mmCIF file of C-alpha atoms (C1' of nucleotides) in Angstrom:
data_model
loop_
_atom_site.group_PDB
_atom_site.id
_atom_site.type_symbol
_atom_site.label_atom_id
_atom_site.label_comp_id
_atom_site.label_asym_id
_atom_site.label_seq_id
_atom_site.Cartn_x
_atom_site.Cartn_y
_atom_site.Cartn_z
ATOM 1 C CA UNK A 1 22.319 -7.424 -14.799
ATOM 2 C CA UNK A 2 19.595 -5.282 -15.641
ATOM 3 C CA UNK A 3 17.649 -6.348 -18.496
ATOM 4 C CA UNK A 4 15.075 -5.029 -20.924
ATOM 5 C CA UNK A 5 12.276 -6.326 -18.727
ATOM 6 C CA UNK A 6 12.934 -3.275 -16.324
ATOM 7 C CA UNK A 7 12.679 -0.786 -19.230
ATOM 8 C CA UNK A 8 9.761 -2.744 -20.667
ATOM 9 C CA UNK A 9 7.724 -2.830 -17.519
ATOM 10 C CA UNK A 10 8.339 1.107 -16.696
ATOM 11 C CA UNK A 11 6.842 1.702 -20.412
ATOM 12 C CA UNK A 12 3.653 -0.356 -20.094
ATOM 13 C CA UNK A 13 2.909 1.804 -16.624
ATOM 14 C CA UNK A 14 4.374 5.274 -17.539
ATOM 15 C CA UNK A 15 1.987 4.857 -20.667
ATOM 16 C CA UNK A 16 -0.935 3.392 -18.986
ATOM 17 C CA UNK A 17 -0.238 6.344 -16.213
ATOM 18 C CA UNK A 18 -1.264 8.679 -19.287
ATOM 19 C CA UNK A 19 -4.485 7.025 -20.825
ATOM 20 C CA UNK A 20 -7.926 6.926 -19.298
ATOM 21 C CA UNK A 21 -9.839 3.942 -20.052
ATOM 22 C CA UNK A 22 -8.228 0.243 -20.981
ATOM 23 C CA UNK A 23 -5.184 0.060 -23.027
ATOM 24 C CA UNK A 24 -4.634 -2.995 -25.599
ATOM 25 C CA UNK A 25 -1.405 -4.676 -26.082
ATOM 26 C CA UNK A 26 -0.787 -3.898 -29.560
ATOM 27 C CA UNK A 27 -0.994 -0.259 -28.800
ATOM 28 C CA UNK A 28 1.504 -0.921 -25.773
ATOM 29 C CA UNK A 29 3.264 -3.074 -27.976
ATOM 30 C CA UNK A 30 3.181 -0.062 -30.639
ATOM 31 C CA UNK A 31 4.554 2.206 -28.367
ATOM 32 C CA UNK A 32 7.113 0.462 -26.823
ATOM 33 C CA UNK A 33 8.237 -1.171 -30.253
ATOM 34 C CA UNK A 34 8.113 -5.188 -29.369
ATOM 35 C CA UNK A 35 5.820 -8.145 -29.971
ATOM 36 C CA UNK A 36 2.475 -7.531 -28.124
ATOM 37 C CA UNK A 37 2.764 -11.094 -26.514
ATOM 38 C CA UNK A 38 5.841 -10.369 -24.251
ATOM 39 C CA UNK A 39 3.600 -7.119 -23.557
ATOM 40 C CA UNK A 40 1.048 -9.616 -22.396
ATOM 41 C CA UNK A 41 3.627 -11.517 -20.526
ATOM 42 C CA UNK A 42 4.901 -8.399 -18.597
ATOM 43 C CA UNK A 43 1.198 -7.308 -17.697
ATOM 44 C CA UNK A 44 0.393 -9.870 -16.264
ATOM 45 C CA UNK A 45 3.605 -9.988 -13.941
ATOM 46 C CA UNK A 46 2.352 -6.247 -13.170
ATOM 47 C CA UNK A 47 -0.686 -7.632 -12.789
ATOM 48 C CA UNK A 48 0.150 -10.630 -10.105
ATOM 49 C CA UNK A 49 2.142 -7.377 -8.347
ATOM 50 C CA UNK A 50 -1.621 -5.252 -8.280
ATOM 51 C CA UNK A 51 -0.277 -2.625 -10.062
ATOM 52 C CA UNK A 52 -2.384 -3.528 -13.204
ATOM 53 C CA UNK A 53 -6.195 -4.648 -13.743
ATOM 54 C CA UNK A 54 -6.864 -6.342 -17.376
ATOM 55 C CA UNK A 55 -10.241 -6.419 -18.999
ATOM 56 C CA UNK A 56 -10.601 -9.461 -21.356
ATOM 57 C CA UNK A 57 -12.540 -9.515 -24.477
ATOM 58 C CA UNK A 58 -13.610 -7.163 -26.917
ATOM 59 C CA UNK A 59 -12.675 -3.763 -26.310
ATOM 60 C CA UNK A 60 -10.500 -4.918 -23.199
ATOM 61 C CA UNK A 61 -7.161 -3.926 -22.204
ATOM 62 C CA UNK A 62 -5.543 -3.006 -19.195
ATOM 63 C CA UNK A 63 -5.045 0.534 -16.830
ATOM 64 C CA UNK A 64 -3.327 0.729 -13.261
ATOM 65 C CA UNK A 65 -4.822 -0.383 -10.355
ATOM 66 C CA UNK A 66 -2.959 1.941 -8.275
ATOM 67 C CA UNK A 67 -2.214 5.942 -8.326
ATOM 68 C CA UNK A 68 1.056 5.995 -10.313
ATOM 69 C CA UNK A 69 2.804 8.017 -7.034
ATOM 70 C CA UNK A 70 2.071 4.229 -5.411
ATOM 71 C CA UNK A 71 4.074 2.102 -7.981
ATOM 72 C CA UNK A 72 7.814 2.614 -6.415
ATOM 73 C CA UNK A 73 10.468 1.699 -9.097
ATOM 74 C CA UNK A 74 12.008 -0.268 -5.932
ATOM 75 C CA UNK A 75 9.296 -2.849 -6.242
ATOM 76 C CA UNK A 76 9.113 -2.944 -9.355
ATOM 77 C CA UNK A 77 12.877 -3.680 -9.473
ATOM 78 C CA UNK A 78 11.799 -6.546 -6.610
ATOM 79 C CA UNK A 79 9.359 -8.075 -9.050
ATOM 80 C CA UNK A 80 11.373 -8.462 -12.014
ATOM 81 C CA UNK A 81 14.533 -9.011 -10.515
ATOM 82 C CA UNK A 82 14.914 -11.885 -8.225
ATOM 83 C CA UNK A 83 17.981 -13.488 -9.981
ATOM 84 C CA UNK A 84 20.205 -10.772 -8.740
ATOM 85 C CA UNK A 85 22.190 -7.584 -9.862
ATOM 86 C CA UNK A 86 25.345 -9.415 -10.540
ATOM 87 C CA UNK A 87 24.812 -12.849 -12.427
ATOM 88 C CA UNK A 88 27.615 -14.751 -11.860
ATOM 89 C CA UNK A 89 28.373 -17.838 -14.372
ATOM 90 C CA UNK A 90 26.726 -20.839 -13.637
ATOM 91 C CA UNK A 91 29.672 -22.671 -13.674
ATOM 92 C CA UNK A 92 31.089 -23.535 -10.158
ATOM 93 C CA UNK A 93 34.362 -22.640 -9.457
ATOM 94 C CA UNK A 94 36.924 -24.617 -8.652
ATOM 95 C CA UNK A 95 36.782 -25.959 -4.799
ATOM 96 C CA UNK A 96 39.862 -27.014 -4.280
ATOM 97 C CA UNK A 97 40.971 -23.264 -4.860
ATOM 98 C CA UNK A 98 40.534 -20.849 -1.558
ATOM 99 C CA UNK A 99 39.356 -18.292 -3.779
ATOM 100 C CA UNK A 100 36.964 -20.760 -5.832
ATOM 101 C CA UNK A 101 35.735 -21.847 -2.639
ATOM 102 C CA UNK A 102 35.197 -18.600 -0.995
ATOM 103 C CA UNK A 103 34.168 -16.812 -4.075
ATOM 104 C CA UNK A 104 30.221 -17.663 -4.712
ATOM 105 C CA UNK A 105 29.640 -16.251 -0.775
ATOM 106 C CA UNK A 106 31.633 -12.844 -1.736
ATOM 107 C CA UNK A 107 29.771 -12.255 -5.070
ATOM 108 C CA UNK A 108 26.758 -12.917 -3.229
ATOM 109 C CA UNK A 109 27.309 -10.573 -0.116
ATOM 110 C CA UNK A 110 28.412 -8.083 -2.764
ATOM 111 C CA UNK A 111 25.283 -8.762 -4.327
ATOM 112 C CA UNK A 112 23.252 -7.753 -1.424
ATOM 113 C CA UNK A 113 24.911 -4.348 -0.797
ATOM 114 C CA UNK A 114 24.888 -3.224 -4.143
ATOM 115 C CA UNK A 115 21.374 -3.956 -4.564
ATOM 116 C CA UNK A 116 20.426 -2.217 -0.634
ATOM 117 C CA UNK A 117 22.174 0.928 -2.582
ATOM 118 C CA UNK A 118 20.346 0.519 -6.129
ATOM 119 C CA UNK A 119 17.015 -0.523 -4.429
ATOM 120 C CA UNK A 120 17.667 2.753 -1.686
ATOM 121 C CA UNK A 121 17.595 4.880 -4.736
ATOM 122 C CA UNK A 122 14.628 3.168 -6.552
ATOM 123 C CA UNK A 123 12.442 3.574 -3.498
ATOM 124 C CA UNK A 124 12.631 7.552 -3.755
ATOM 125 C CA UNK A 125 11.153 7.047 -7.435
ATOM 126 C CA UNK A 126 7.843 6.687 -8.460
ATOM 127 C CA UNK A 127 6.252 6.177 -11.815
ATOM 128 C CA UNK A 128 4.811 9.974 -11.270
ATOM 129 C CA UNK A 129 7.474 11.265 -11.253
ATOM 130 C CA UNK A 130 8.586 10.099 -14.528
ATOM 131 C CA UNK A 131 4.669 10.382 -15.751
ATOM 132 C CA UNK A 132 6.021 14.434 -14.737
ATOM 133 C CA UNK A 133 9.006 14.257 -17.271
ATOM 134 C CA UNK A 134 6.920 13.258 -20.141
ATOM 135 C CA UNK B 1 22.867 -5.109 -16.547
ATOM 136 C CA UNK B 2 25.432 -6.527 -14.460
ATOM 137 C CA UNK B 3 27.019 -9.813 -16.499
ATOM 138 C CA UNK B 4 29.523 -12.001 -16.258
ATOM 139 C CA UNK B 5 32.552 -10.311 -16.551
ATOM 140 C CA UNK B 6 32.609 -8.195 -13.386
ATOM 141 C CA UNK B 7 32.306 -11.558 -11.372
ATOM 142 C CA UNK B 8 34.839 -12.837 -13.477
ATOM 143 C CA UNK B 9 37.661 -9.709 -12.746
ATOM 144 C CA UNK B 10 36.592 -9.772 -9.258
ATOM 145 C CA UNK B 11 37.441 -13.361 -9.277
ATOM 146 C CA UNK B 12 40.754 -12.930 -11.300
ATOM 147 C CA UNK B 13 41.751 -9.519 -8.924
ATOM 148 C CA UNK B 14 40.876 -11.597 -6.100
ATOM 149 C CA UNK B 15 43.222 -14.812 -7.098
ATOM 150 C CA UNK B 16 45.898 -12.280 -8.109
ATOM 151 C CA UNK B 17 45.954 -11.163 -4.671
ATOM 152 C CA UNK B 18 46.511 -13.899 -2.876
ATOM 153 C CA UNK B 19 49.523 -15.293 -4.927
ATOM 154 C CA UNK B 20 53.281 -14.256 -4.825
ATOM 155 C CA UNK B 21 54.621 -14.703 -8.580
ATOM 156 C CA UNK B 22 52.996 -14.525 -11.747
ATOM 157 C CA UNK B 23 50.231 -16.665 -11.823
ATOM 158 C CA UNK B 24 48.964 -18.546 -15.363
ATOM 159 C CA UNK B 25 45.641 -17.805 -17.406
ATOM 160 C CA UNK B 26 45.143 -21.236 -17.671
ATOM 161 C CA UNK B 27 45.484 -21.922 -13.568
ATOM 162 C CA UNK B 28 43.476 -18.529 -13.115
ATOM 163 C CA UNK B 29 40.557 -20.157 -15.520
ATOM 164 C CA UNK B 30 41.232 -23.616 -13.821
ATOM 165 C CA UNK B 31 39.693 -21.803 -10.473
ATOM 166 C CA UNK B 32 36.850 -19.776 -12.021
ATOM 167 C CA UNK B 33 35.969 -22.679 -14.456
ATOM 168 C CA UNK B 34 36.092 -21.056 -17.567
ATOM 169 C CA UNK B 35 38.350 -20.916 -20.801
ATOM 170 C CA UNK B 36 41.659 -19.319 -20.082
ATOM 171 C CA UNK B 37 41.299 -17.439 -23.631
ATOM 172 C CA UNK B 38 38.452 -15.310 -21.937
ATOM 173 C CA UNK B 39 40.843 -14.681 -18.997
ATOM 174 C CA UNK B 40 43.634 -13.054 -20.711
ATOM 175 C CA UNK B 41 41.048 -11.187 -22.936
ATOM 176 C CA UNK B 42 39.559 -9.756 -19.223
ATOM 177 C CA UNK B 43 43.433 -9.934 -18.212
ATOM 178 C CA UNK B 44 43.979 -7.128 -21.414
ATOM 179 C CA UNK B 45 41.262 -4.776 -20.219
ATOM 180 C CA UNK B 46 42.928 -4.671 -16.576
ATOM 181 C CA UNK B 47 46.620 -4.374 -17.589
ATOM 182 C CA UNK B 48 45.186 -1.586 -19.808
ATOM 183 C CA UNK B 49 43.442 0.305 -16.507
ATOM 184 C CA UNK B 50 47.002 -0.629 -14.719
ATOM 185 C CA UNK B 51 45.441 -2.794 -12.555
ATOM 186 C CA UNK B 52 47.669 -6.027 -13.313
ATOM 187 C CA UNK B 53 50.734 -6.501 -14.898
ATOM 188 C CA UNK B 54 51.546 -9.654 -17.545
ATOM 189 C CA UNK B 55 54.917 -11.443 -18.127
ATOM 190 C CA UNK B 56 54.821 -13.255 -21.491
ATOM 191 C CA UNK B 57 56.860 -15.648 -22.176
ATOM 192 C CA UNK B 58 57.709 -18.988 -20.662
ATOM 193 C CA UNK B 59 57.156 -19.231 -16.573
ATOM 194 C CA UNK B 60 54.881 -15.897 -17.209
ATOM 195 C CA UNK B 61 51.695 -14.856 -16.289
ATOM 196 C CA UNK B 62 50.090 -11.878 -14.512
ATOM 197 C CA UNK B 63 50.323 -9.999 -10.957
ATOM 198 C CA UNK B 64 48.310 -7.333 -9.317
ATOM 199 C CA UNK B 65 50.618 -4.013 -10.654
ATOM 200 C CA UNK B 66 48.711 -2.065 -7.143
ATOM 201 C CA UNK B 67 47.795 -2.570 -3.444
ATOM 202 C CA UNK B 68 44.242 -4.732 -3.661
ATOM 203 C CA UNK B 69 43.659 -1.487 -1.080
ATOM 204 C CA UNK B 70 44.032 0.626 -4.429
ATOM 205 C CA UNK B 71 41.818 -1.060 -6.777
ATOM 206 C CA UNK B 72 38.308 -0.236 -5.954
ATOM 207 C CA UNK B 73 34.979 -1.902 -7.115
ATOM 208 C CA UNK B 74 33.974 1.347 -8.523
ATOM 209 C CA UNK B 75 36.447 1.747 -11.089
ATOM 210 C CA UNK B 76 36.090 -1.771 -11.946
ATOM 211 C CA UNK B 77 32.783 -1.655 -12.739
ATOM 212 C CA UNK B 78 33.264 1.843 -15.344
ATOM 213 C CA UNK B 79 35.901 -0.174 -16.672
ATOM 214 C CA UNK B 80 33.609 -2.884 -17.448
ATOM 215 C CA UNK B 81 30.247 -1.524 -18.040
ATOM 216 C CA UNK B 82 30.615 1.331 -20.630
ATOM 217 C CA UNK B 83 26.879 0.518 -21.732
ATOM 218 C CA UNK B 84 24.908 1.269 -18.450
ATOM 219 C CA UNK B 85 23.295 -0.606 -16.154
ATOM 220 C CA UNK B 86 19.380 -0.487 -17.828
ATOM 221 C CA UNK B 87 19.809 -1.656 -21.320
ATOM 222 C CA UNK B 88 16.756 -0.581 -23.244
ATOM 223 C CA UNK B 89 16.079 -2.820 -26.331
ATOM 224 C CA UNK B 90 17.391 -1.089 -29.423
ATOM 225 C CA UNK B 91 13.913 -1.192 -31.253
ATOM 226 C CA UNK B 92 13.187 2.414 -31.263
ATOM 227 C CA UNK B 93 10.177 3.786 -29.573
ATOM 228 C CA UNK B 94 7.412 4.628 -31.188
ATOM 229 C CA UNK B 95 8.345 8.655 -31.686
ATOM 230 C CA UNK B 96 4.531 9.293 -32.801
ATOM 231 C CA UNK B 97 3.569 8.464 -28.499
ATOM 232 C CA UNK B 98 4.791 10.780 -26.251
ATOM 233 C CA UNK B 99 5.783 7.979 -23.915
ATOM 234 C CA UNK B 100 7.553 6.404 -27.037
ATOM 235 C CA UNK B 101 9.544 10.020 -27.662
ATOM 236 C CA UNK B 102 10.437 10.576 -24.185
ATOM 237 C CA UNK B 103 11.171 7.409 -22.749
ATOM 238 C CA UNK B 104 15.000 6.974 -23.762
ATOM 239 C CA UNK B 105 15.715 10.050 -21.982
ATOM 240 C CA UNK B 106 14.187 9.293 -19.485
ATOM 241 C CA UNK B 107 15.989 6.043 -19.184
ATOM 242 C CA UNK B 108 18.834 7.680 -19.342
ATOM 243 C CA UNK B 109 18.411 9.632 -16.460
ATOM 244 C CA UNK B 110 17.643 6.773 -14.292
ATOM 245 C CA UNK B 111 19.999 4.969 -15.341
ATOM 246 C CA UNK B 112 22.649 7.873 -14.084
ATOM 247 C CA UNK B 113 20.576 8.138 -11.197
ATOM 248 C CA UNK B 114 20.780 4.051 -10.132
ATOM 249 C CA UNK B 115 24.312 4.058 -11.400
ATOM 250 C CA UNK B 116 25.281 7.291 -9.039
ATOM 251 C CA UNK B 117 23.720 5.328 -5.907
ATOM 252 C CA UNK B 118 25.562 1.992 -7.060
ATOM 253 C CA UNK B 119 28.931 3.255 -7.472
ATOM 254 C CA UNK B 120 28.661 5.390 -4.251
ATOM 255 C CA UNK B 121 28.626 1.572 -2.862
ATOM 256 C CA UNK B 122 30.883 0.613 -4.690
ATOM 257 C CA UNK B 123 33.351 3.039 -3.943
ATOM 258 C CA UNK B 124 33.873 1.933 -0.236
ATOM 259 C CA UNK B 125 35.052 -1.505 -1.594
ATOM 260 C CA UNK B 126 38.402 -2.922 -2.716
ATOM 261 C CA UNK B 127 40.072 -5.789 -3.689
ATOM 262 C CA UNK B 128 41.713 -5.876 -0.340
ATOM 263 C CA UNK B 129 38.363 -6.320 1.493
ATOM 264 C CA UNK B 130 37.489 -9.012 -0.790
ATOM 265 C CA UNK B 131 40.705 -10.903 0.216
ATOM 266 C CA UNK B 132 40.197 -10.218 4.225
ATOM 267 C CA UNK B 133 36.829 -12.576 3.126
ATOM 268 C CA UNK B 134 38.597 -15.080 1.573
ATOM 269 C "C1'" DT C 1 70.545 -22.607 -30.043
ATOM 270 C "C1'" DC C 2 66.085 -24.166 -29.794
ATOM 271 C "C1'" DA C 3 62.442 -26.785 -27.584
ATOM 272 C "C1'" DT C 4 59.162 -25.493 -24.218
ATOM 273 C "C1'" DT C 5 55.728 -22.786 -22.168
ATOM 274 C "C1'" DC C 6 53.754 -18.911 -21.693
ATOM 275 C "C1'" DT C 7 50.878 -14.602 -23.860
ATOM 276 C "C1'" DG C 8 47.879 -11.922 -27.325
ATOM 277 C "C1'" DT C 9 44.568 -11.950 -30.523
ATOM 278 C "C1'" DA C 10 41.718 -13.253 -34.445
ATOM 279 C "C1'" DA C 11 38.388 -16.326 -36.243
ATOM 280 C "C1'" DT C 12 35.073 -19.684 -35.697
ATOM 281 C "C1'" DT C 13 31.754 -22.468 -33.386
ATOM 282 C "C1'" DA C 14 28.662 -23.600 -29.655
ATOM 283 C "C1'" DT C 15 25.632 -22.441 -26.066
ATOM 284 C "C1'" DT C 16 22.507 -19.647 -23.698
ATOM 285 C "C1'" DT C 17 19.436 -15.960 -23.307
ATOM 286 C "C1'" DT C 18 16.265 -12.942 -25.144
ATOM 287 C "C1'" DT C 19 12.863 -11.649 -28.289
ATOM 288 C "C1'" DA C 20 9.558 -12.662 -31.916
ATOM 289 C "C1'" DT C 21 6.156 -15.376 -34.000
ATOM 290 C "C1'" DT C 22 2.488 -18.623 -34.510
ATOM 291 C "C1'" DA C 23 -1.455 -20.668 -32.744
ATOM 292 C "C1'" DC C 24 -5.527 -21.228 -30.409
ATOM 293 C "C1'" DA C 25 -8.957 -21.399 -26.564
ATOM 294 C "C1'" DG C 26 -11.710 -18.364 -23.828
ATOM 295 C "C1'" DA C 27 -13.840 -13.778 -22.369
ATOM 296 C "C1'" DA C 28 -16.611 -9.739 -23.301
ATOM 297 C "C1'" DC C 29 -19.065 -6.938 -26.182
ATOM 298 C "C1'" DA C 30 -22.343 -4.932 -29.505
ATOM 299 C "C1'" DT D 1 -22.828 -14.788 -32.797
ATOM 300 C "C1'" DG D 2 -19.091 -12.664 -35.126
ATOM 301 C "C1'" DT D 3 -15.492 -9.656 -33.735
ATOM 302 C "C1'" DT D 4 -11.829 -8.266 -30.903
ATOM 303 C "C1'" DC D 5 -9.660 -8.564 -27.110
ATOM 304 C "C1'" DT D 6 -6.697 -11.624 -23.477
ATOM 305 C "C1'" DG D 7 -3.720 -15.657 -21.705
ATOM 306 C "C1'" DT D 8 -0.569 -18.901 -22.538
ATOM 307 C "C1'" DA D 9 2.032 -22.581 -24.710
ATOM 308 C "C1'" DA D 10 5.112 -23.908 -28.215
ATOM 309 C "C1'" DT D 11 8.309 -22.883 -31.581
ATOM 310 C "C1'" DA D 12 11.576 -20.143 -34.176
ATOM 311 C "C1'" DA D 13 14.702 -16.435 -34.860
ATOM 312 C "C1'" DA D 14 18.060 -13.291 -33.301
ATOM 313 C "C1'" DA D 15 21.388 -11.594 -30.216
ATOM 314 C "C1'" DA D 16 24.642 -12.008 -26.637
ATOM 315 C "C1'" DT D 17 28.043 -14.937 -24.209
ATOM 316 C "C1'" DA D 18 31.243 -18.286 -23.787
ATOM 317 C "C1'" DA D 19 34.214 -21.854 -25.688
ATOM 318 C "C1'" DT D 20 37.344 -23.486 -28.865
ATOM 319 C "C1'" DT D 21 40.828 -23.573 -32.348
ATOM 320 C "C1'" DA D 22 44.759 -21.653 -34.223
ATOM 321 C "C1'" DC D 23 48.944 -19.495 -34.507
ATOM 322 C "C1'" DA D 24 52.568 -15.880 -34.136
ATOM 323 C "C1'" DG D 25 55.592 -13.958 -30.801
ATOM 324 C "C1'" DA D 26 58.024 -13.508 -26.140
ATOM 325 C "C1'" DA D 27 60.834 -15.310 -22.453
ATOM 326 C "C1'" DT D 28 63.143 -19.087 -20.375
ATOM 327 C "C1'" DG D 29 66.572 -22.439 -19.641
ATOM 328 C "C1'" DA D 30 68.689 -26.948 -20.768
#
DNA sequence: TCATTCTGTAATTATTTTTATTACAGAACA
DNA sequence: TGTTCTGTAATAAAAATAATTACAGAATGA
């Protein structure tokens, strides 16, 4: 499923998309409304992706690295989610049932096509354009 | 986000199809590996979209009440996922940043967006396609 | 009839996941 | 060289999921 990470990450570059020098995490944090560590902890996912550049120290902060009409919500989506759309229990079904057998493979090639239609979509989608609906 | 209990009706649909009678929450759990009390509660929420039908009683249990041609992934899933797909954190934005003011909406318009192109997807699958896998 | 075996559902507990907090070393600045 | 940032680990709190317990009621059939 789609978690708050998705939503988080958007924030953090929709907002940076708006501001002009280096952005702190508290005023992410601020903005968003959540603990300026998992701020931290998102940046610098964004940041292993290249969409983000962080100054340390005083003053410090981060901005994009890239035009916001670069950052596709697609990769984003590919960054944050590599556990899947559908998270199936961890429990493993019962083998010695045709369906329990056969069941992890379906969920999984489900899986795949609903995430070729979601990530289809995504691609079309770029952090400008929401930076346009502010 | 996509949890659980979508795997878990596919999984119960899926079984349903396959057998003849009425088949027991407690074999139906026995397969997916989890407690039969969370089966009939998933059970309810089908019989109640017509999907299944129930027998209490001694010897009971539950049947598919249409074709696995007629039940399509797409209706399962607004059946099951009345809160979206993107669940934003319920901490409030920050309504003083105009990030923070317009982000839920728009949120909420990718979220139609994502779930348009995923239940497009969805539509083209059934039950009975699941079963021709099995 | 009535013991048996199912269901439905509420209430509680346990587990897992997510989010928040605390803490602290290190970087950059002024 | 003190201040204000970051990064990250460790822990705690909160929320979401799943499991369990419990029990009344329905259908069966010996």
């Amino acid at each position: 499923m789609i978690n708050g990470r998705f939503a988080t990450a958007i924030h953090i570059l929709t907002l940076l998309g708006r501001e002009e020098g280096d952005v702190a995490s508290s005023y992410i944090a601020g903005s968003i409304n959540i603990n300026p560590v998992l701020v931290r902890k998102e940046i610098s996912v964004l940041r292993d992706a290249g969409f983000v550049a962080t100054q340390e120290g005083k003053n410090g902060g981060s901005r994009l690295a890239v035009q916001p009409s670069k950052i596709r919500l697609s990769d984003l989506y590919r960054i944050i989610y590599r556990d899947g759309l559908f998270t199936h229990s961890k429990n493993l079904p019962n083998q010695h049932c045709a369906v329990g057998r056969r069941i992890g493979t379906i969920m999984d090639d489900l899986n795949i096509e609903a995430e070729q239609a979601l990530l289809k979509r995504l691609h079309a989608i770029t952090i400008q354009d929401l930076l346009d609906k502010v």
